[in-house]
PDB file of C-alpha atoms in Angstrom:
ATOM      1  CA  LEU A   8      84.355 124.914  97.548  1.00 46.00           C
ATOM      2  CA  LEU A   9      84.703 124.491  93.780  1.00 49.00           C
ATOM      3  CA  ARG A  10      81.292 123.071  93.029  1.00 51.00           C
ATOM      4  CA  GLU A  11      78.614 120.962  94.697  1.00 56.00           C
ATOM      5  CA  MET A  12      78.444 117.511  93.148  1.00 54.00           C
ATOM      6  CA  LYS A  13      75.374 115.674  91.944  1.00 55.00           C
ATOM      7  CA  GLU A  14      74.158 112.298  93.118  1.00 53.00           C
ATOM      8  CA  PRO A  15      76.581 109.394  92.479  1.00 51.00           C
ATOM      9  CA  GLY A  16      76.311 108.201  88.901  1.00 54.00           C
ATOM     10  CA  GLU A  17      74.731 111.416  87.624  1.00 52.00           C
ATOM     11  CA  GLU A  18      77.951 113.389  87.193  1.00 54.00           C
ATOM     12  CA  PRO A  19      79.567 112.814  83.767  1.00 62.00           C
ATOM     13  CA  ARG A  20      82.998 111.213  84.250  1.00 66.00           C
ATOM     14  CA  SER A  21      84.593 113.661  81.832  1.00 72.00           C
ATOM     15  CA  GLU A  22      83.411 116.602  83.942  1.00 74.00           C
ATOM     16  CA  LEU A  23      84.769 115.049  87.126  1.00 70.00           C
ATOM     17  CA  THR A  24      88.102 114.317  85.457  1.00 73.00           C
ATOM     18  CA  ALA A  25      88.381 117.878  84.173  1.00 76.00           C
ATOM     19  CA  LEU A  26      87.445 119.337  87.563  1.00 73.00           C
ATOM     20  CA  LEU A  27      89.988 117.246  89.470  1.00 70.00           C
ATOM     21  CA  GLY A  28      92.630 117.922  86.833  1.00 73.00           C
ATOM     22  CA  SER A  29      92.166 121.663  87.308  1.00 76.00           C
ATOM     23  CA  LEU A  30      93.160 121.535  90.989  1.00 73.00           C
ATOM     24  CA  VAL A  31      96.454 123.285  91.721  1.00 73.00           C
ATOM     25  CA  PRO A  32      98.067 123.035  95.201  1.00 68.00           C
ATOM     26  CA  GLU A  33      98.821 126.422  96.726  1.00 67.00           C
ATOM     27  CA  GLY A  34     100.783 125.290  99.787  1.00 69.00           C
ATOM     28  CA  ASP A  35      98.140 125.863 102.472  1.00 74.00           C
ATOM     29  CA  THR A  36      95.978 123.318 104.290  1.00 76.00           C
ATOM     30  CA  ALA A  37      92.858 124.700 105.978  1.00 77.00           C
ATOM     31  CA  ILE A  38      91.201 121.652 107.510  1.00 80.00           C
ATOM     32  CA  GLY A  39      88.890 123.561 109.856  1.00 80.00           C
ATOM     33  CA  ALA A  40      87.611 125.782 107.039  1.00 78.00           C
ATOM     34  CA  ALA A  41      87.086 122.733 104.827  1.00 80.00           C
ATOM     35  CA  LEU A  42      84.994 121.046 107.540  1.00 81.00           C
ATOM     36  CA  GLU A  43      82.882 124.195 107.862  1.00 78.00           C
ATOM     37  CA  LYS A  44      82.228 124.215 104.117  1.00 78.00           C
ATOM     38  CA  ALA A  45      81.392 120.518 104.095  1.00 78.00           C
ATOM     39  CA  GLN A  46      78.961 120.883 106.980  1.00 76.00           C
ATOM     40  CA  ALA A  47      77.150 123.722 105.206  1.00 75.00           C
ATOM     41  CA  VAL A  48      76.715 121.564 102.105  1.00 76.00           C
ATOM     42  CA  LEU A  49      75.604 118.497 104.058  1.00 75.00           C
ATOM     43  CA  LYS A  50      72.880 120.421 105.896  1.00 74.00           C
ATOM     44  CA  LYS A  51      70.947 120.331 102.619  1.00 72.00           C
ATOM     45  CA  ALA A  52      71.506 116.594 102.093  1.00 68.00           C
ATOM     46  CA  GLN A  53      68.761 114.026 102.601  1.00 65.00           C
ATOM     47  CA  GLY A  54      69.078 110.880 104.708  1.00 61.00           C
ATOM     48  CA  ARG A  55      70.064 110.023 108.249  1.00 59.00           C
ATOM     49  CA  SER A  56      73.789 109.486 107.701  1.00 67.00           C
ATOM     50  CA  ARG A  57      76.004 112.326 106.503  1.00 77.00           C
ATOM     51  CA  SER A  58      79.683 111.563 106.065  1.00 81.00           C
ATOM     52  CA  ILE A  59      82.728 113.662 105.220  1.00 82.00           C
ATOM     53  CA  VAL A  60      85.833 112.058 103.702  1.00 86.00           C
ATOM     54  CA  LEU A  61      88.880 114.154 104.592  1.00 85.00           C
ATOM     55  CA  LEU A  62      91.878 113.463 102.344  1.00 85.00           C
ATOM     56  CA  SER A  63      94.839 115.279 103.913  1.00 84.00           C
ATOM     57  CA  ASP A  64      98.334 115.095 105.395  1.00 80.00           C
ATOM     58  CA  GLY A  65      96.795 116.465 108.589  1.00 78.00           C
ATOM     59  CA  ALA A  66      99.059 119.521 108.788  1.00 76.00           C
ATOM     60  CA  ASN A  67      96.641 122.432 109.286  1.00 74.00           C
ATOM     61  CA  ASN A  68      98.541 125.649 108.533  1.00 74.00           C
ATOM     62  CA  ALA A  69      95.841 128.115 107.523  1.00 75.00           C
ATOM     63  CA  GLY A  70      92.524 129.343 108.868  1.00 61.00           C
ATOM     64  CA  ILE A  71      90.869 127.976 111.984  1.00 64.00           C
ATOM     65  CA  GLU A  72      92.011 124.867 113.805  1.00 66.00           C
ATOM     66  CA  PRO A  73      89.965 121.679 113.388  1.00 65.00           C
ATOM     67  CA  GLY A  74      87.481 121.412 116.245  1.00 62.00           C
ATOM     68  CA  ARG A  75      87.053 125.199 116.422  1.00 59.00           C
ATOM     69  CA  GLU A  76      84.700 125.602 113.512  1.00 56.00           C
ATOM     70  CA  ALA A  77      81.963 128.212 113.857  1.00 50.00           C
ATOM     71  CA  SER A  78      79.495 125.355 114.227  1.00 55.00           C
ATOM     72  CA  VAL A  79      81.327 122.248 115.442  1.00 55.00           C
ATOM     73  CA  LEU A  80      80.237 119.099 113.612  1.00 53.00           C
ATOM     74  CA  ASP A  81      77.462 117.317 115.474  1.00 57.00           C
ATOM     75  CA  PRO A  82      78.527 113.660 115.943  1.00 54.00           C
ATOM     76  CA  LEU A  83      74.859 112.638 115.841  1.00 53.00           C
ATOM     77  CA  SER A  84      74.491 114.089 112.338  1.00 64.00           C
ATOM     78  CA  TYR A  85      77.953 114.161 110.761  1.00 75.00           C
ATOM     79  CA  ARG A  86      80.900 111.776 110.778  1.00 82.00           C
ATOM     80  CA  VAL A  87      84.381 112.559 109.458  1.00 85.00           C
ATOM     81  CA  PHE A  88      86.491 109.775 107.928  1.00 89.00           C
ATOM     82  CA  PRO A  89      90.069 111.009 107.440  1.00 89.00           C
ATOM     83  CA  VAL A  90      92.355 109.357 104.896  1.00 89.00           C
ATOM     84  CA  PRO A  91      95.977 110.281 105.753  1.00 87.00           C
ATOM     85  CA  VAL A  92      98.139 110.950 102.701  1.00 84.00           C
ATOM     86  CA  GLY A  93     101.877 110.298 102.726  1.00 78.00           C
ATOM     87  CA  ARG A  94     104.243 108.618 105.179  1.00 79.00           C
ATOM     88  CA  GLY A  95     104.709 111.884 107.072  1.00 82.00           C
ATOM     89  CA  ALA A  96     100.985 112.490 107.595  1.00 84.00           C
ATOM     90  CA  ASP A  97      99.918 113.749 111.030  1.00 83.00           C
ATOM     91  CA  THR A  98      97.816 110.685 111.842  1.00 87.00           C
ATOM     92  CA  ALA A  99      97.335 111.773 115.480  1.00 87.00           C
ATOM     93  CA  SER A 100      95.632 115.033 114.458  1.00 85.00           C
ATOM     94  CA  LEU A 101      93.463 113.278 111.885  1.00 86.00           C
ATOM     95  CA  SER A 102      92.509 110.605 114.435  1.00 88.00           C
ATOM     96  CA  ALA A 103      91.388 113.380 116.804  1.00 85.00           C
ATOM     97  CA  VAL A 104      89.185 114.826 114.054  1.00 83.00           C
ATOM     98  CA  ALA A 105      87.626 111.406 113.496  1.00 87.00           C
ATOM     99  CA  ALA A 106      87.115 110.744 117.213  1.00 86.00           C
ATOM    100  CA  ARG A 107      85.177 113.970 117.724  1.00 81.00           C
ATOM    101  CA  THR A 108      82.538 112.856 115.222  1.00 79.00           C
ATOM    102  CA  GLY A 109      82.504 109.072 115.621  1.00 83.00           C
ATOM    103  CA  GLY A 110      84.381 108.477 112.380  1.00 86.00           C
ATOM    104  CA  LEU A 111      87.398 106.285 111.675  1.00 87.00           C
ATOM    105  CA  VAL A 112      90.810 106.781 110.069  1.00 88.00           C
ATOM    106  CA  THR A 113      91.468 104.720 106.936  1.00 87.00           C
ATOM    107  CA  ALA A 114      95.166 103.862 106.793  1.00 81.00           C
ATOM    108  CA  THR A 115      97.173 104.537 103.626  1.00 84.00           C
ATOM    109  CA  PRO A 116     100.827 103.453 104.063  1.00 75.00           C
ATOM    110  CA  GLU A 117     101.737 105.147 100.769  1.00 81.00           C
ATOM    111  CA  VAL A 118     100.163 107.680  98.418  1.00 83.00           C
ATOM    112  CA  SER A 119      99.595 105.002  95.776  1.00 85.00           C
ATOM    113  CA  SER A 120      97.240 103.220  98.214  1.00 85.00           C
ATOM    114  CA  VAL A 121      94.763 106.114  98.311  1.00 86.00           C
ATOM    115  CA  PRO A 122      92.471 104.894  95.456  1.00 87.00           C
ATOM    116  CA  ALA A 123      91.949 101.466  97.053  1.00 90.00           C
ATOM    117  CA  ALA A 124      91.475 103.100 100.472  1.00 89.00           C
ATOM    118  CA  LEU A 125      88.741 105.372  99.102  1.00 89.00           C
ATOM    119  CA  VAL A 126      87.037 102.418  97.393  1.00 91.00           C
ATOM    120  CA  GLU A 127      87.059 100.411 100.625  1.00 91.00           C
ATOM    121  CA  LEU A 128      85.745 103.357 102.624  1.00 88.00           C
ATOM    122  CA  SER A 129      82.943 103.910 100.098  1.00 88.00           C
ATOM    123  CA  ALA A 130      81.907 100.245 100.363  1.00 89.00           C
ATOM    124  CA  ARG A 131      81.903 100.382 104.160  1.00 87.00           C
ATOM    125  CA  LEU A 132      79.890 103.610 104.297  1.00 83.00           C
ATOM    126  CA  ALA A 133      77.325 102.090 101.926  1.00 83.00           C
ATOM    127  CA  GLY A 134      76.887  99.180 104.333  1.00 85.00           C
ATOM    128  CA  HIS A 135      78.194  96.508 101.970  1.00 89.00           C
ATOM    129  CA  ALA A 136      79.739  93.279 103.277  1.00 87.00           C
ATOM    130  CA  LEU A 137      83.523  93.225 102.899  1.00 91.00           C
ATOM    131  CA  LEU A 138      84.560  89.761 101.684  1.00 95.00           C
ATOM    132  CA  LEU A 139      88.255  90.361 101.039  1.00 95.00           C
ATOM    133  CA  PRO A 140      89.874  93.156 103.082  1.00 93.00           C
ATOM    134  CA  ARG A 141      92.160  95.578 101.276  1.00 93.00           C
ATOM    135  CA  THR A 142      95.366  93.613 100.681  1.00 95.00           C
ATOM    136  CA  ARG A 143      98.644  94.709  99.097  1.00 94.00           C
ATOM    137  CA  PHE A 144     100.766  92.331  97.048  1.00 96.00           C
ATOM    138  CA  ASP A 145     103.730  92.432  94.642  1.00 95.00           C
ATOM    139  CA  LEU A 146     104.300  90.091  91.692  1.00 95.00           C
ATOM    140  CA  ALA A 147     106.886  89.701  88.928  1.00 92.00           C
ATOM    141  CA  ARG A 148     107.020  87.514  85.817  1.00 86.00           C
ATOM    142  CA  SER A 149     110.528  86.342  86.633  1.00 74.00           C
ATOM    143  CA  SER A 150     111.942  86.033  90.154  1.00 60.00           C
ATOM    144  CA  SER A 151     115.438  85.750  88.664  1.00 53.00           C
ATOM    145  CA  SER A 152     115.475  89.325  87.348  1.00 60.00           C
ATOM    146  CA  PRO A 153     116.977  92.010  89.618  1.00 65.00           C
ATOM    147  CA  ALA A 154     113.660  93.825  89.984  1.00 65.00           C
ATOM    148  CA  GLY A 155     111.610  90.710  90.699  1.00 64.00           C
ATOM    149  CA  LYS A 156     114.097  88.885  92.902  1.00 77.00           C
ATOM    150  CA  GLY A 157     112.247  86.776  95.474  1.00 81.00           C
ATOM    151  CA  LEU A 158     108.781  87.698  94.203  1.00 89.00           C
ATOM    152  CA  ALA A 159     106.113  85.186  93.172  1.00 92.00           C
ATOM    153  CA  SER A 160     104.696  85.102  89.642  1.00 92.00           C
ATOM    154  CA  SER A 161     101.098  84.645  90.839  1.00 94.00           C
ATOM    155  CA  ARG A 162      98.933  85.124  93.913  1.00 97.00           C
ATOM    156  CA  THR A 163      95.624  83.461  94.781  1.00 97.00           C
ATOM    157  CA  PHE A 164      92.967  84.730  97.185  1.00 97.00           C
ATOM    158  CA  SER A 165      89.859  82.895  98.392  1.00 97.00           C
ATOM    159  CA  PHE A 166      86.729  84.338  99.991  1.00 96.00           C
ATOM    160  CA  GLN A 167      83.233  83.238 100.925  1.00 95.00           C
ATOM    161  CA  VAL A 168      80.017  84.637  99.432  1.00 93.00           C
ATOM    162  CA  GLU A 169      76.844  84.087 101.446  1.00 91.00           C
ATOM    163  CA  GLU A 170      73.383  83.156 100.172  1.00 87.00           C
ATOM    164  CA  ASN A 171      71.410  86.032  98.601  1.00 83.00           C
ATOM    165  CA  ALA A 172      74.512  88.234  98.630  1.00 84.00           C
ATOM    166  CA  GLY A 173      73.559  90.130  95.467  1.00 86.00           C
ATOM    167  CA  GLU A 174      76.264  91.691  93.307  1.00 92.00           C
ATOM    168  CA  LEU A 175      79.892  90.737  93.898  1.00 95.00           C
ATOM    169  CA  VAL A 176      82.409  93.529  93.312  1.00 95.00           C
ATOM    170  CA  VAL A 177      86.188  93.088  93.040  1.00 97.00           C
ATOM    171  CA  PHE A 178      88.586  96.042  92.811  1.00 97.00           C
ATOM    172  CA  VAL A 179      92.287  95.764  92.022  1.00 96.00           C
ATOM    173  CA  GLY A 180      94.417  98.849  91.607  1.00 94.00           C
ATOM    174  CA  SER A 181      97.987  99.847  90.899  1.00 94.00           C
ATOM    175  CA  ARG A 182     100.543 100.753  93.535  1.00 93.00           C
ATOM    176  CA  ASN A 183     103.277 101.313  90.935  1.00 92.00           C
ATOM    177  CA  ASP A 184     105.058 104.652  90.929  1.00 88.00           C
ATOM    178  CA  ARG A 185     104.253 104.806  87.208  1.00 89.00           C
ATOM    179  CA  VAL A 186     100.652 103.761  86.586  1.00 89.00           C
ATOM    180  CA  ALA A 187     101.403 103.339  82.870  1.00 90.00           C
ATOM    181  CA  ASP A 188     103.723 100.423  83.745  1.00 91.00           C
ATOM    182  CA  TRP A 189     100.997  98.501  85.577  1.00 94.00           C
ATOM    183  CA  ARG A 190      99.083  95.607  84.047  1.00 94.00           C
ATOM    184  CA  MET A 191      97.489  92.805  86.014  1.00 94.00           C
ATOM    185  CA  LEU A 192      95.829  89.674  84.617  1.00 95.00           C
ATOM    186  CA  PHE A 193      93.349  87.692  86.667  1.00 95.00           C
ATOM    187  CA  GLU A 194      91.047  84.691  86.836  1.00 96.00           C
ATOM    188  CA  LEU A 195      87.971  84.810  89.063  1.00 97.00           C
ATOM    189  CA  VAL A 196      86.573  81.315  89.610  1.00 96.00           C
ATOM    190  CA  ALA A 197      82.999  80.863  90.862  1.00 95.00           C
ATOM    191  CA  PRO A 198      81.948  77.987  93.173  1.00 95.00           C
ATOM    192  CA  GLY A 199      80.547  76.105  90.172  1.00 90.00           C
ATOM    193  CA  GLY A 200      83.826  76.360  88.246  1.00 93.00           C
ATOM    194  CA  GLU A 201      82.896  79.205  85.878  1.00 94.00           C
ATOM    195  CA  VAL A 202      85.921  81.395  85.087  1.00 94.00           C
ATOM    196  CA  LEU A 203      85.853  85.155  84.549  1.00 94.00           C
ATOM    197  CA  ASP A 204      88.879  86.974  83.173  1.00 92.00           C
ATOM    198  CA  ASP A 205      89.847  90.236  81.448  1.00 89.00           C
ATOM    199  CA  ALA A 206      87.569  89.457  78.486  1.00 89.00           C
ATOM    200  CA  SER A 207      84.429  89.053  80.605  1.00 91.00           C
ATOM    201  CA  PRO A 208      81.577  91.542  80.027  1.00 92.00           C
ATOM    202  CA  TYR A 209      81.513  92.051  83.802  1.00 93.00           C
ATOM    203  CA  VAL A 210      84.947  93.711  83.745  1.00 94.00           C
ATOM    204  CA  GLU A 211      85.588  97.481  83.640  1.00 92.00           C
ATOM    205  CA  SER A 212      89.213  98.438  83.016  1.00 90.00           C
ATOM    206  CA  GLU A 213      90.614 101.926  83.464  1.00 87.00           C
ATOM    207  CA  ARG A 214      94.131 103.319  83.648  1.00 86.00           C
ATOM    208  CA  GLY A 215      95.469 102.048  86.959  1.00 90.00           C
ATOM    209  CA  PHE A 216      92.610  99.838  88.129  1.00 93.00           C
ATOM    210  CA  VAL A 217      90.153  97.093  87.209  1.00 95.00           C
ATOM    211  CA  VAL A 218      86.649  96.546  88.586  1.00 95.00           C
ATOM    212  CA  VAL A 219      84.709  93.276  88.253  1.00 95.00           C
ATOM    213  CA  ARG A 220      80.947  93.329  88.912  1.00 95.00           C
ATOM    214  CA  VAL A 221      79.202  89.947  89.035  1.00 94.00           C
ATOM    215  CA  PRO A 222      75.406  90.236  89.352  1.00 91.00           C
ATOM    216  CA  ASP A 223      73.569  87.647  91.457  1.00 85.00           C
ATOM    217  CA  SER A 224      76.808  86.050  92.629  1.00 90.00           C
ATOM    218  CA  ARG A 225      76.622  82.374  93.596  1.00 91.00           C
ATOM    219  CA  ALA A 226      77.054  81.433  97.263  1.00 92.00           C
ATOM    220  CA  GLY A 227      80.182  79.489  98.221  1.00 94.00           C
ATOM    221  CA  THR A 228      83.949  79.790  97.935  1.00 96.00           C
ATOM    222  CA  TRP A 229      85.325  82.036  95.189  1.00 97.00           C
ATOM    223  CA  SER A 230      88.944  81.958  94.025  1.00 97.00           C
ATOM    224  CA  LEU A 231      90.798  84.973  92.632  1.00 97.00           C
ATOM    225  CA  ARG A 232      94.192  84.453  90.952  1.00 97.00           C
ATOM    226  CA  PHE A 233      96.471  87.260  89.739  1.00 97.00           C
ATOM    227  CA  MET A 234      99.375  87.148  87.261  1.00 95.00           C
ATOM    228  CA  PRO A 235     101.594  90.004  86.029  1.00 94.00           C
ATOM    229  CA  GLY A 236     100.530  91.330  82.650  1.00 92.00           C
ATOM    230  CA  ALA A 237     103.712  93.340  82.076  1.00 90.00           C
ATOM    231  CA  GLY A 238     107.394  93.218  82.899  1.00 87.00           C
ATOM    232  CA  GLY A 239     108.953  94.556  86.062  1.00 88.00           C
ATOM    233  CA  VAL A 240     107.390  94.483  89.505  1.00 92.00           C
ATOM    234  CA  GLN A 241     103.609  94.799  89.493  1.00 94.00           C
ATOM    235  CA  ARG A 242     102.595  96.352  92.814  1.00 94.00           C
ATOM    236  CA  SER A 243      98.864  96.046  93.444  1.00 96.00           C
ATOM    237  CA  GLU A 244      96.085  96.255  96.008  1.00 96.00           C
ATOM    238  CA  VAL A 245      92.858  94.237  95.982  1.00 97.00           C
ATOM    239  CA  LEU A 246      89.573  94.117  97.867  1.00 96.00           C
ATOM    240  CA  ALA A 247      86.142  92.535  97.309  1.00 96.00           C
ATOM    241  CA  TRP A 248      82.676  93.051  98.719  1.00 95.00           C
ATOM    242  CA  SER A 249      79.059  92.139  98.095  1.00 93.00           C
ATOM    243  CA  ARG A 250      76.487  94.844  97.548  1.00 83.00           C
ATOM    244  CA  ASN A 251      73.623  94.550 100.020  1.00 68.00           C
ATOM    245  CA  GLU A 252      70.736  96.370  98.376  1.00 62.00           C
TER     246      GLU A 252
END
């Protein structure tokens, strides 16, 4: 355990970035020990639901085996949600960990899908209504180029927002091998015809992903159109949900 984190939103982003950047893999995976540590921390947490997100390839090769912790996780108090990493991940072992605690495995077909998978899992655990399930798509400015052969130059999604849905949140992230090569343009059209794009004050852009937060979203059918903002193939993943406060 490196450090216990504060409540969401209270931890300065720069500190989180520095902490994560300091991690150095040492070749061992001790899933059982990690679950023991997490349970000890969560015993001090408030609230009825305590969840553990386990990001791993599932290959336990150090310490105790998962399921043989000194104090096995109580499924009535703790749930484990594994996120398999890599195509060779031991999904069967991670599914067994989830089943013992009433959790679920969140699929990640490739490592680049992990950010969107974590965002979707966070929305589900918070009880928000998923409007557009996590969807992968590839676009290219020109389908005649070797890299973009056969790919469309735009993609449109539609989803329904119910009455009194509260804030609408859209997340789109990169699946490119090189995040620096990724740029995606979009138009989010409300039921009344209002258009939100990259210049909207509701948009937060970071390296590798974009988040749109629309307060008091209007009920009805919303349209979301994407276009490549850079050359080459733009590999992306999108999801949307409404925040139920």
